[in-house]
Coordinates of C-alpha atoms and ligand atoms in Angstrom, one line a residue:
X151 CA -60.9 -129.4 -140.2
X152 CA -64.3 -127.0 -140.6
X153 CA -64.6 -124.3 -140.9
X154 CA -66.1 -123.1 -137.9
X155 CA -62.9 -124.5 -136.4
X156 CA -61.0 -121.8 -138.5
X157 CA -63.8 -119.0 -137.1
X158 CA -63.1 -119.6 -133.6
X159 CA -59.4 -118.0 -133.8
X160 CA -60.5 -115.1 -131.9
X161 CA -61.6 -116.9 -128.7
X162 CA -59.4 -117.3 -126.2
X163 CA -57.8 -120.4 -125.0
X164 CA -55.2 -121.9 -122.3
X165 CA -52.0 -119.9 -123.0
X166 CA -48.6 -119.6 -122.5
X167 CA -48.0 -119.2 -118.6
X168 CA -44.4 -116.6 -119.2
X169 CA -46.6 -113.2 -118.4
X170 CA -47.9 -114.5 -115.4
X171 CA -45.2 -115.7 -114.0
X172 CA -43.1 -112.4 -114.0
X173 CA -45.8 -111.2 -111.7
X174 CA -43.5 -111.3 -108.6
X175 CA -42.2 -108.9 -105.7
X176 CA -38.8 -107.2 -106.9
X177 CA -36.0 -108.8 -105.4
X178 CA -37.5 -112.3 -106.0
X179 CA -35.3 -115.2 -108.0
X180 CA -36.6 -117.6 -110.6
X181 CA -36.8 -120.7 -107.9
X182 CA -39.3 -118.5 -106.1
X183 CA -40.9 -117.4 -109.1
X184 CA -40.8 -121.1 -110.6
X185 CA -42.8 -122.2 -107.3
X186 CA -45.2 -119.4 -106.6
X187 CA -46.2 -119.9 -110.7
X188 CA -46.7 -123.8 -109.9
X189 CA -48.5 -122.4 -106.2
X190 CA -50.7 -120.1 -108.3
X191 CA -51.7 -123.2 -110.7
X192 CA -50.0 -121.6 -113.7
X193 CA -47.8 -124.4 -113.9
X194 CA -47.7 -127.7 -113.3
X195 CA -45.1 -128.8 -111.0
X196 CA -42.2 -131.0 -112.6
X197 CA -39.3 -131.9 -110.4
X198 CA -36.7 -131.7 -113.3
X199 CA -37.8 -128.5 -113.6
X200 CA -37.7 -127.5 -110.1
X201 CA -33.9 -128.7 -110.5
X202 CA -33.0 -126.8 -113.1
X203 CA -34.9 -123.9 -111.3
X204 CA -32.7 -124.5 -108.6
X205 CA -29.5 -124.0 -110.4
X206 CA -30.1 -120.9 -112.2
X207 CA -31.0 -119.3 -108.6
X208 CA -27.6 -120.5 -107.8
X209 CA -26.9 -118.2 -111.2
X210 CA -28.8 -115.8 -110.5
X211 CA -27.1 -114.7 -107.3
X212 CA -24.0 -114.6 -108.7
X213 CA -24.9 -112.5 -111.7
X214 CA -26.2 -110.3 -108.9
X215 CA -22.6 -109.2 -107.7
X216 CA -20.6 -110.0 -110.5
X217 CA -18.9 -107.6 -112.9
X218 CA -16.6 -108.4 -115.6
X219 CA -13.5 -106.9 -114.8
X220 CA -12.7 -103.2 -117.0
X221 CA -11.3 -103.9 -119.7
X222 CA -8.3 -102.0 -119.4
X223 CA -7.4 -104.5 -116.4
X224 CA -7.6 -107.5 -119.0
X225 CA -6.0 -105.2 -121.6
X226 CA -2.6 -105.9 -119.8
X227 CA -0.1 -102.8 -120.4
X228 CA 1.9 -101.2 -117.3
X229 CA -1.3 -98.8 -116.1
X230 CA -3.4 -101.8 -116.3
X231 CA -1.8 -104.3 -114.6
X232 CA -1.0 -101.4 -111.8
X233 CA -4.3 -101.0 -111.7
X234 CA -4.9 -104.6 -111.8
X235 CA -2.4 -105.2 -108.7
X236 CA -3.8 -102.0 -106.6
X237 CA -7.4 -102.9 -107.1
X238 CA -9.8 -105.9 -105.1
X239 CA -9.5 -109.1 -106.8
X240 CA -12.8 -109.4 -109.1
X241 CA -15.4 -111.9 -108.4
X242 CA -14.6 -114.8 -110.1
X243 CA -16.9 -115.1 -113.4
X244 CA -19.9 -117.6 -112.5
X245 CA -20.3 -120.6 -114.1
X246 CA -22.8 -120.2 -116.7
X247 CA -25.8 -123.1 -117.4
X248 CA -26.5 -125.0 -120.3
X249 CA -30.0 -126.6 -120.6
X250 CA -31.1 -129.8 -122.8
X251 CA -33.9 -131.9 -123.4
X252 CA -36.2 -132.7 -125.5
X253 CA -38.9 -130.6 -126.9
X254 CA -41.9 -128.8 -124.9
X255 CA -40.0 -129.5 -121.6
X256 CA -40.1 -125.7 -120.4
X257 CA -36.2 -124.8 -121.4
X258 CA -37.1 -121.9 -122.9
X259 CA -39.6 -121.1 -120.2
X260 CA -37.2 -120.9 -117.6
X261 CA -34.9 -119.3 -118.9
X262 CA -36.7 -116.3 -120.0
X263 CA -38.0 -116.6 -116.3
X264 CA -34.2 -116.4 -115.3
X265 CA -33.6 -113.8 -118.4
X266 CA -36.3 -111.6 -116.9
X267 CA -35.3 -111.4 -113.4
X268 CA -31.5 -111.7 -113.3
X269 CA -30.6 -108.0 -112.4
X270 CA -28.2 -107.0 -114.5
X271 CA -28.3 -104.1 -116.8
X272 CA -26.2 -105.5 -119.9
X273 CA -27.8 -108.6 -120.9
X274 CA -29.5 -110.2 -123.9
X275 CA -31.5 -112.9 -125.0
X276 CA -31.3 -114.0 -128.5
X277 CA -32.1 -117.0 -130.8
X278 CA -29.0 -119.0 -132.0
X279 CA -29.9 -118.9 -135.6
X280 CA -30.5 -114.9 -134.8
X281 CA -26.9 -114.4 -133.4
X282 CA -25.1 -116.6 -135.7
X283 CA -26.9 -114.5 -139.1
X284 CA -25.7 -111.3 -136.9
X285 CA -22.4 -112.3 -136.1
X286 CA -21.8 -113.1 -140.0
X287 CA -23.0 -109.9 -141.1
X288 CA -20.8 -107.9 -138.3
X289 CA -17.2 -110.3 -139.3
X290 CA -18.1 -109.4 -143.0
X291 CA -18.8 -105.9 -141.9
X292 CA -15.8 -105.4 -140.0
X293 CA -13.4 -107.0 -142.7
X294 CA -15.3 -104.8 -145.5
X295 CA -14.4 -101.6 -143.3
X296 CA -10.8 -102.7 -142.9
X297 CA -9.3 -105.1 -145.4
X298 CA -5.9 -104.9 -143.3
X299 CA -7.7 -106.3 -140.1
X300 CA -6.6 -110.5 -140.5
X301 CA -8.7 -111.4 -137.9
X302 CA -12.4 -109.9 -136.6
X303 CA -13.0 -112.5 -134.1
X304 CA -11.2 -110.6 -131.1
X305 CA -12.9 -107.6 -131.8
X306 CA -16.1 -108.7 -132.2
X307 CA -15.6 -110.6 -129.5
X308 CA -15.4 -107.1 -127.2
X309 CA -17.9 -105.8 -128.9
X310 CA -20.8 -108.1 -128.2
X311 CA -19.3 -108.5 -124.3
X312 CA -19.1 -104.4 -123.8
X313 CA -22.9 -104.4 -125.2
X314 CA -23.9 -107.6 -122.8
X315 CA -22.3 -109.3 -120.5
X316 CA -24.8 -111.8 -119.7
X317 CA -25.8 -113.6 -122.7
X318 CA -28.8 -116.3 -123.1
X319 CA -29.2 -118.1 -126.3
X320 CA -32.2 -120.3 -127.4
X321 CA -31.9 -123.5 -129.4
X322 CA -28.4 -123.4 -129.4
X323 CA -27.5 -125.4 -132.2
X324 CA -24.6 -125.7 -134.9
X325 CA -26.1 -126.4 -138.1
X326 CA -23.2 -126.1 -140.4
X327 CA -19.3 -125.8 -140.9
X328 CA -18.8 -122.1 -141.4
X329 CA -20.8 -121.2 -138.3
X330 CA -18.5 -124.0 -136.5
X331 CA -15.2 -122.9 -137.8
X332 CA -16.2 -119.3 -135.7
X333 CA -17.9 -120.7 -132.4
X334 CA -15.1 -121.9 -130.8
X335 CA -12.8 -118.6 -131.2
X336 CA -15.6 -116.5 -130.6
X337 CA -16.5 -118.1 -127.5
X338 CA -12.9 -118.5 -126.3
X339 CA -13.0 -114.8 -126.7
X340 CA -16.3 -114.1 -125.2
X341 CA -15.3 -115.9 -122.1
X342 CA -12.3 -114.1 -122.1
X343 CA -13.9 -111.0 -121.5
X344 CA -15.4 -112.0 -119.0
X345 CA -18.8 -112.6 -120.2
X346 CA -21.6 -115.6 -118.8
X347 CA -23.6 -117.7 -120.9
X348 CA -26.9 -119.1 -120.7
X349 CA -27.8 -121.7 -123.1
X350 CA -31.4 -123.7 -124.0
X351 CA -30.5 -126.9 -126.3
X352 CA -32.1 -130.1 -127.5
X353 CA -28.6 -131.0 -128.3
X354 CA -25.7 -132.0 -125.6
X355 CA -22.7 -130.4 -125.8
X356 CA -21.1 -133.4 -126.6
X357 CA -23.4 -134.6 -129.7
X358 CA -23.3 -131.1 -131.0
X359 CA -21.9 -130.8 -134.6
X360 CA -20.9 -134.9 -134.6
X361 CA -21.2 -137.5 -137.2
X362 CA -20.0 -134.7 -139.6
X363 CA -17.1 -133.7 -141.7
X364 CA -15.1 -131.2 -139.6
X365 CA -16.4 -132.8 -136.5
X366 CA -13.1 -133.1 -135.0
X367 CA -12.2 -129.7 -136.0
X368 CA -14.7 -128.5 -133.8
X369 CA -14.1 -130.8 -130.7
X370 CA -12.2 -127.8 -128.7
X371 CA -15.5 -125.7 -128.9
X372 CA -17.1 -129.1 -127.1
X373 CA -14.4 -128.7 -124.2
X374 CA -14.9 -125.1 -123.8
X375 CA -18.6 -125.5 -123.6
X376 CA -18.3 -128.5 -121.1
X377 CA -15.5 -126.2 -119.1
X378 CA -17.6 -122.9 -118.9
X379 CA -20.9 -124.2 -118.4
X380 CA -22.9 -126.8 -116.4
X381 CA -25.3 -129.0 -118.4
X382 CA -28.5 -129.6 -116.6
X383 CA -30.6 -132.0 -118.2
X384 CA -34.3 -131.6 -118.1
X385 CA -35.7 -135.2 -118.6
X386 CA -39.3 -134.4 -117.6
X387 CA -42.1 -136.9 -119.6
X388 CA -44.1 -134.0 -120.1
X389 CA -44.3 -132.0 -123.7
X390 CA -46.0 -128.8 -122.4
X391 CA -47.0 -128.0 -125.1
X392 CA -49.1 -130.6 -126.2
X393 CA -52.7 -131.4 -125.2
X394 CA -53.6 -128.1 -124.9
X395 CA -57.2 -126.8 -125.8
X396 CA -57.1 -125.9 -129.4
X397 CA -60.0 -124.7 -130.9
X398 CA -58.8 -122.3 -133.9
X399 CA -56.9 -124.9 -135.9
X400 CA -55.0 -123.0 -138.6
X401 CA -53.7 -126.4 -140.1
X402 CA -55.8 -127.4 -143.2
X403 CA -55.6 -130.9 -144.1
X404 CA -55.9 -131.9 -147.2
X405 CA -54.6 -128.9 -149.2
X406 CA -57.6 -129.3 -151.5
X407 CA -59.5 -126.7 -153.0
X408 CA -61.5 -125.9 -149.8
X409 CA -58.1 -125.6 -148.2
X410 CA -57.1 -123.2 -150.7
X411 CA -60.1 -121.0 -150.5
X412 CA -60.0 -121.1 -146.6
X413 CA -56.6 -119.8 -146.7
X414 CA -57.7 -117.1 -149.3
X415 CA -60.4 -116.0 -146.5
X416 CA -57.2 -116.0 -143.9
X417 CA -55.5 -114.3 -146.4
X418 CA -57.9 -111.1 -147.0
X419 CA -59.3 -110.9 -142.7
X420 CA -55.4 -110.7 -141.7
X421 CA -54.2 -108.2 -143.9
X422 CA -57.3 -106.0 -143.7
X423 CA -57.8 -104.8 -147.0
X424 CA -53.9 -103.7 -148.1
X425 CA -53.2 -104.3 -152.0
X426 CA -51.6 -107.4 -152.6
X427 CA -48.0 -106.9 -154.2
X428 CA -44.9 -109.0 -154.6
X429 CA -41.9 -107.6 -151.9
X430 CA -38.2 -107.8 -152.5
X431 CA -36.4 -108.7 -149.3
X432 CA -32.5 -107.6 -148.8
X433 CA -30.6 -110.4 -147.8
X434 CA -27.1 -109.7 -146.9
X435 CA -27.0 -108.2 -150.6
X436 CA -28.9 -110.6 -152.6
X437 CA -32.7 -110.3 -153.2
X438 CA -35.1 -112.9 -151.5
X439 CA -38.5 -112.2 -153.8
X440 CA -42.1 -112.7 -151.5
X441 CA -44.0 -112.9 -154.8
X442 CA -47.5 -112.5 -152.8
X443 CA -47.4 -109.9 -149.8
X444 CA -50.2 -107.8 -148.4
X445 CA -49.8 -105.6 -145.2
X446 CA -47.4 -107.2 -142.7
X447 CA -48.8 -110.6 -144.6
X448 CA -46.8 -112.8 -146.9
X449 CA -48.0 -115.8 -148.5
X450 CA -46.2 -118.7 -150.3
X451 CA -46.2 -122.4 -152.2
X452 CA -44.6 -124.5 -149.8
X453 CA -41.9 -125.5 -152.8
X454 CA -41.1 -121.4 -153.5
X455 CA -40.0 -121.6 -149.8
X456 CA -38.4 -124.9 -148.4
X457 CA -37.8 -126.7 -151.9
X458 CA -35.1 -124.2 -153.3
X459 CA -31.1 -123.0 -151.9
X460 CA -32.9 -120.4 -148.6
X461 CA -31.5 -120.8 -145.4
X462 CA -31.9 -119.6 -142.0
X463 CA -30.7 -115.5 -143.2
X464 CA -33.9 -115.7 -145.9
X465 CA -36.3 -117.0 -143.4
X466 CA -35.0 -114.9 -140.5
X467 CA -35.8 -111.5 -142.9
X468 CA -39.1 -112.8 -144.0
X469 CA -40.1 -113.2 -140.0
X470 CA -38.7 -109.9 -139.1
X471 CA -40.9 -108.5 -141.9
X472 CA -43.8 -110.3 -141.7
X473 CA -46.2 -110.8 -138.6
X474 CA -48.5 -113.7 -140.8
X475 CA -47.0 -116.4 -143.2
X476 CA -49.6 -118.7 -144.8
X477 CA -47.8 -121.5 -147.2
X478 CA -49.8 -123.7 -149.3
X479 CA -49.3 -127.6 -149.6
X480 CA -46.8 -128.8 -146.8
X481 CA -46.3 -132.4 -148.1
X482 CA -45.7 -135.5 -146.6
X483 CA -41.7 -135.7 -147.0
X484 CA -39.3 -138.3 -146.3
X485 CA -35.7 -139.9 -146.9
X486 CA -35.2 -138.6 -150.4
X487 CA -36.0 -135.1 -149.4
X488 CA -34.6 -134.9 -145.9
X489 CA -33.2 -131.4 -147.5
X490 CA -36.4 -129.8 -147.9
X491 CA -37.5 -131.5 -144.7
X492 CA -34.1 -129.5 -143.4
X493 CA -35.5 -126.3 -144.2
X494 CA -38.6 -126.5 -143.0
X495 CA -37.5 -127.2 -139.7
X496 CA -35.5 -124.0 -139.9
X497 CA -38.6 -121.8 -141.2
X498 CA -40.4 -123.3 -138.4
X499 CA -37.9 -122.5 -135.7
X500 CA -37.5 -119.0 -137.4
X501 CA -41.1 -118.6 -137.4
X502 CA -41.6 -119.5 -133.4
X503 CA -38.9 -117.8 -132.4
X504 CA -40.3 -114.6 -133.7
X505 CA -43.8 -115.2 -133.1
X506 CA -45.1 -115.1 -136.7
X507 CA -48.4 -116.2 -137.2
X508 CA -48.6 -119.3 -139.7
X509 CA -51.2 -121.0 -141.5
X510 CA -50.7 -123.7 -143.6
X511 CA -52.8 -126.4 -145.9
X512 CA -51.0 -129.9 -145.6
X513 CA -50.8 -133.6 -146.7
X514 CA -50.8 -134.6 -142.8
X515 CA -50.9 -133.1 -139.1
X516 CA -47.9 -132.1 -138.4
X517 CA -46.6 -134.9 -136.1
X518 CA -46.5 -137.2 -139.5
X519 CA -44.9 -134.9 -142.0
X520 CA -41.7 -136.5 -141.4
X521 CA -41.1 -139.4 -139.8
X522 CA -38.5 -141.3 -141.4
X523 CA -35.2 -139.3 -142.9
X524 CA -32.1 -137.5 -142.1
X525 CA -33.2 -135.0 -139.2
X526 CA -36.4 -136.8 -138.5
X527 CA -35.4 -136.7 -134.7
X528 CA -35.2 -133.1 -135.0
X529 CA -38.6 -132.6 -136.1
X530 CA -39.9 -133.8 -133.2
X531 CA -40.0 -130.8 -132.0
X532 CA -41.2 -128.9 -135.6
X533 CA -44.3 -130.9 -134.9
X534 CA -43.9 -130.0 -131.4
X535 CA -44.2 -126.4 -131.8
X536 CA -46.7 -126.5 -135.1
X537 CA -49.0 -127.6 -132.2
X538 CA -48.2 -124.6 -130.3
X539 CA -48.5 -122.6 -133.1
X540 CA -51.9 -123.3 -134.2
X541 CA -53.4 -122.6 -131.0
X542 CA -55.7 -119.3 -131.3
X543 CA -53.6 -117.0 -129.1
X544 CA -50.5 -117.8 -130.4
X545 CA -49.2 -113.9 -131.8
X546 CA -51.0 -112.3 -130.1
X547 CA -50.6 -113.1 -126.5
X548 CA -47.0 -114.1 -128.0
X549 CA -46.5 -110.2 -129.4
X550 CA -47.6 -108.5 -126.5
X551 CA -45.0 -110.7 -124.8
X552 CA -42.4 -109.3 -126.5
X553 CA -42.2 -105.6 -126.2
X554 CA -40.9 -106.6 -122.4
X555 CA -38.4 -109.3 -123.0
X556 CA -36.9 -106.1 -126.3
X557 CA -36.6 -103.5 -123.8
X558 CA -34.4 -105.4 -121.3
X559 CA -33.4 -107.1 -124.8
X560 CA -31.4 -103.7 -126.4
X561 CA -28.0 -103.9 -126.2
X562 CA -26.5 -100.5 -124.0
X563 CA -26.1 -97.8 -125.7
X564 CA -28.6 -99.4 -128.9
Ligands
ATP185 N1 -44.6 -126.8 -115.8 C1 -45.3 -126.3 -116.8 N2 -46.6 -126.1 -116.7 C2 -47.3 -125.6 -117.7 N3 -46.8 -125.1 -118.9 C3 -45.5 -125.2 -119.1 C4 -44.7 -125.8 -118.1 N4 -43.4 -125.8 -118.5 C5 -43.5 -125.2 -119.8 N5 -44.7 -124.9 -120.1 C6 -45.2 -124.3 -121.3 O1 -45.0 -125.3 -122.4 C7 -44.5 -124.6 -123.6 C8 -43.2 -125.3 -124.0 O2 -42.2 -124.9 -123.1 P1 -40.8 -124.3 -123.6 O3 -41.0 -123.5 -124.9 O4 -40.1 -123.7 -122.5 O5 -40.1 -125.7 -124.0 P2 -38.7 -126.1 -124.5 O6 -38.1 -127.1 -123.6 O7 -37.9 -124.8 -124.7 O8 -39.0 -126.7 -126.0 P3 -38.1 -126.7 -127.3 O9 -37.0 -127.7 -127.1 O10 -39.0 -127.1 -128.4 O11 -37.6 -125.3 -127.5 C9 -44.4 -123.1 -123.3 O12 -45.6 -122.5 -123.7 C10 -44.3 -123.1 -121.8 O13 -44.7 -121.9 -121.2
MG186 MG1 -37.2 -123.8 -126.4

């Protein structure tokens, strides 16, 4: 690393294809726009992704005339099953997809494409961690307004399907037992009303949440998943994101002294001049303290961060708040701390998934952080997506990105 690596950040490089790609004629499906984006050499073409392509077309029609049936038809009672009886039977609720593979494969990719294009006015594309950290809040919400209510999970349940019906989740993933004691009700209730799901993974349905305590507890969830949705694997050898020109590398190694002082430079040029002051972030009630903050910039030891109890809420909070995270020292971690390794992976996720800016000083590149311990599979794709990360556009391209995905993003009536 020199610094004239670090100076280049402004140049432009290669970048993420998803913009272009949505340059299409109204009307036109995510096979088309799959193809004309591999015709106009913004992608290469990939045959696994072609199939998956293929399917969510297959989706995509059907969203196109589907409606969820009223709810007062589901609602039973005598006016709504006379209503029921009097009116057309409903289109049958479309089988929804679920995508898996392995990192940098372009699961994500197409189903924004698909996301983007399906015309339907109540949908929404979310992060798993995102919706799990929202559905928490909203049962703890909803029980705090009405201690008498015994169970939140149906209403919630109508709540998120009369805000969206057509529901995409990234990096669908069940981390831990609370969040897999709720899944399987929710969901039962979500299909219920009549809602479809879209789903990106690096997990099959069938591994999901295995090989832990509760596991069998949360086998129905498995069967609903495998019932409601097809599972397209996308087996490609290609990690898109790798090999990509990268010339503002924002990854010091060694976290030395010039490391330090590089970072200080980052430091000062991203948050233009705004006093430095520790934050206090609200978490769900409880105080998460950024003890060195400037402008939308935060900036951390690597221990005050991964090495103490945070979790996916903390990290989600200090992303929503924060457009630039530098951390200093990222060591070289392994079997005895696969916990710290654990939360790492979850900042890094966090940190992608809402297009945060990160700089970091390390003991190694990213792809030999981890390599042997309890999740080390997993960060596979941590290293994966460091790559993307340090690339010189990553944020900014990445932000302007955004604003289009949030506006079709708000639930109705937001
Ligand atoms: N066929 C392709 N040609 C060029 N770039 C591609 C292609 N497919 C995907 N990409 C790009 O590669 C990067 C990784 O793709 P994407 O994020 O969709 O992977 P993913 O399968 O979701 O990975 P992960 O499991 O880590 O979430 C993205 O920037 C994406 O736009
Ligand atoms: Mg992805």
């Amino acid at each position: 690393m020199n610094d004239s690596a670090v100076d280049t950040l402004a140049e432009a490089r290669t970048e993420s294809p998803s913009r272009a790609l949505l340059e299409v004629p109204p009307g036109t499906g995510p096979l088309a726009a799959y193809e004309r984006g591999v015709a106009r050499g913004i992608l290469h073409a990939d045959p696994e992704q072609a199939r998956a392509a293929k399917r969510l077309e297959v989706l995509w029609r059907a969203v196109g005339t589907y409606r969820p049936a009223p709810p007062q038809a589901r609602a039973g009672g005598l006016l709504g099953s006379l209503k029921a009886r009097l009116a057309k039977p409903p289109p049958p609720r479309p089988r929804g997809v679920y995508m898996v593979g392995q990192v940098g494969r372009g699961k994500s990719m197409l189903m924004d494409l698909f996301f983007a294009l399906a015309p339907v006015p109540h949908k929404r594309r979310v992060h798993f961690h995102a919706f799990m950290q929202e559905t928490h809040k909203r049962l703890h919400a909803m029980k705090a307004a009405d201690p008498s209510l015994r169970d939140p999970i149906p209403p919630l349940a109508r709540a998120i399907a009369a805000d969206a019906w057509l529901l995409c989740f990234d990096e669908f993933q069940v981390n831990d037992i609370t969040d897999a004691m709720i899944l399987g009700r929710l969901f039962e209730y979500l299909f219920d009303q009549g809602v479809v799901v879209v789903a990106t993974s690096n997990t099959r349905p069938g591994d999901l949440f295995q090989n832990r305590p509760g596991a069998d507890a949360f086998r129905p969830f498995i069967a609903i998943l495998q019932r409601e949705l097809d599972t397209i694997e996308l087996d490609s050898p290609n990690d898109y994101r790798r090999g990509r020109e990268e010339t503002g590398r924002i990854w010091l190694v060694p976290p030395d002294a010039r490391a330090e002082r590089e970072l200080d430079r980052i430091f000062e040029r991203e948050s233009a001049g705004s006093p430095v002051q520790p934050v206090v972030l609200d978490v769900m009630g409880r105080a998460f303290d950024v003890p060195v903050a400037a402008g939308d910039v935060a900036r951390f030891d690597f221990e005050h961060l991964c090495d103490r109890a945070l979790g996916a809420g903390d990290y989600l909070a200090l992303a929503q708040r924060f457009r630039v995270l530098i951390v200093d020292g990222v060591p070289r971690l392994g079997p005895d701390n696969f916990d710290v390794a654990r939360r790492f992976i979850t900042l890094v996720d966090t940190l992608y998934e809402q297009k945060v800016r990160f700089y970091a000083s390390a003991e190694d590149v990213p792809d030999r952080l981890y390599e042997r311990g309890e999740g080390a599979v997993a960060f596979e794709r941590t290293a994966s997506r460091l790559e993307e990360m340090r690339s010189d556009t990553w944020g900014t391209a990445a932000e302007a990105d955004d604003t289009a995905v949030e506006q079709a993003q708000q639930p109705a009536g937001a």
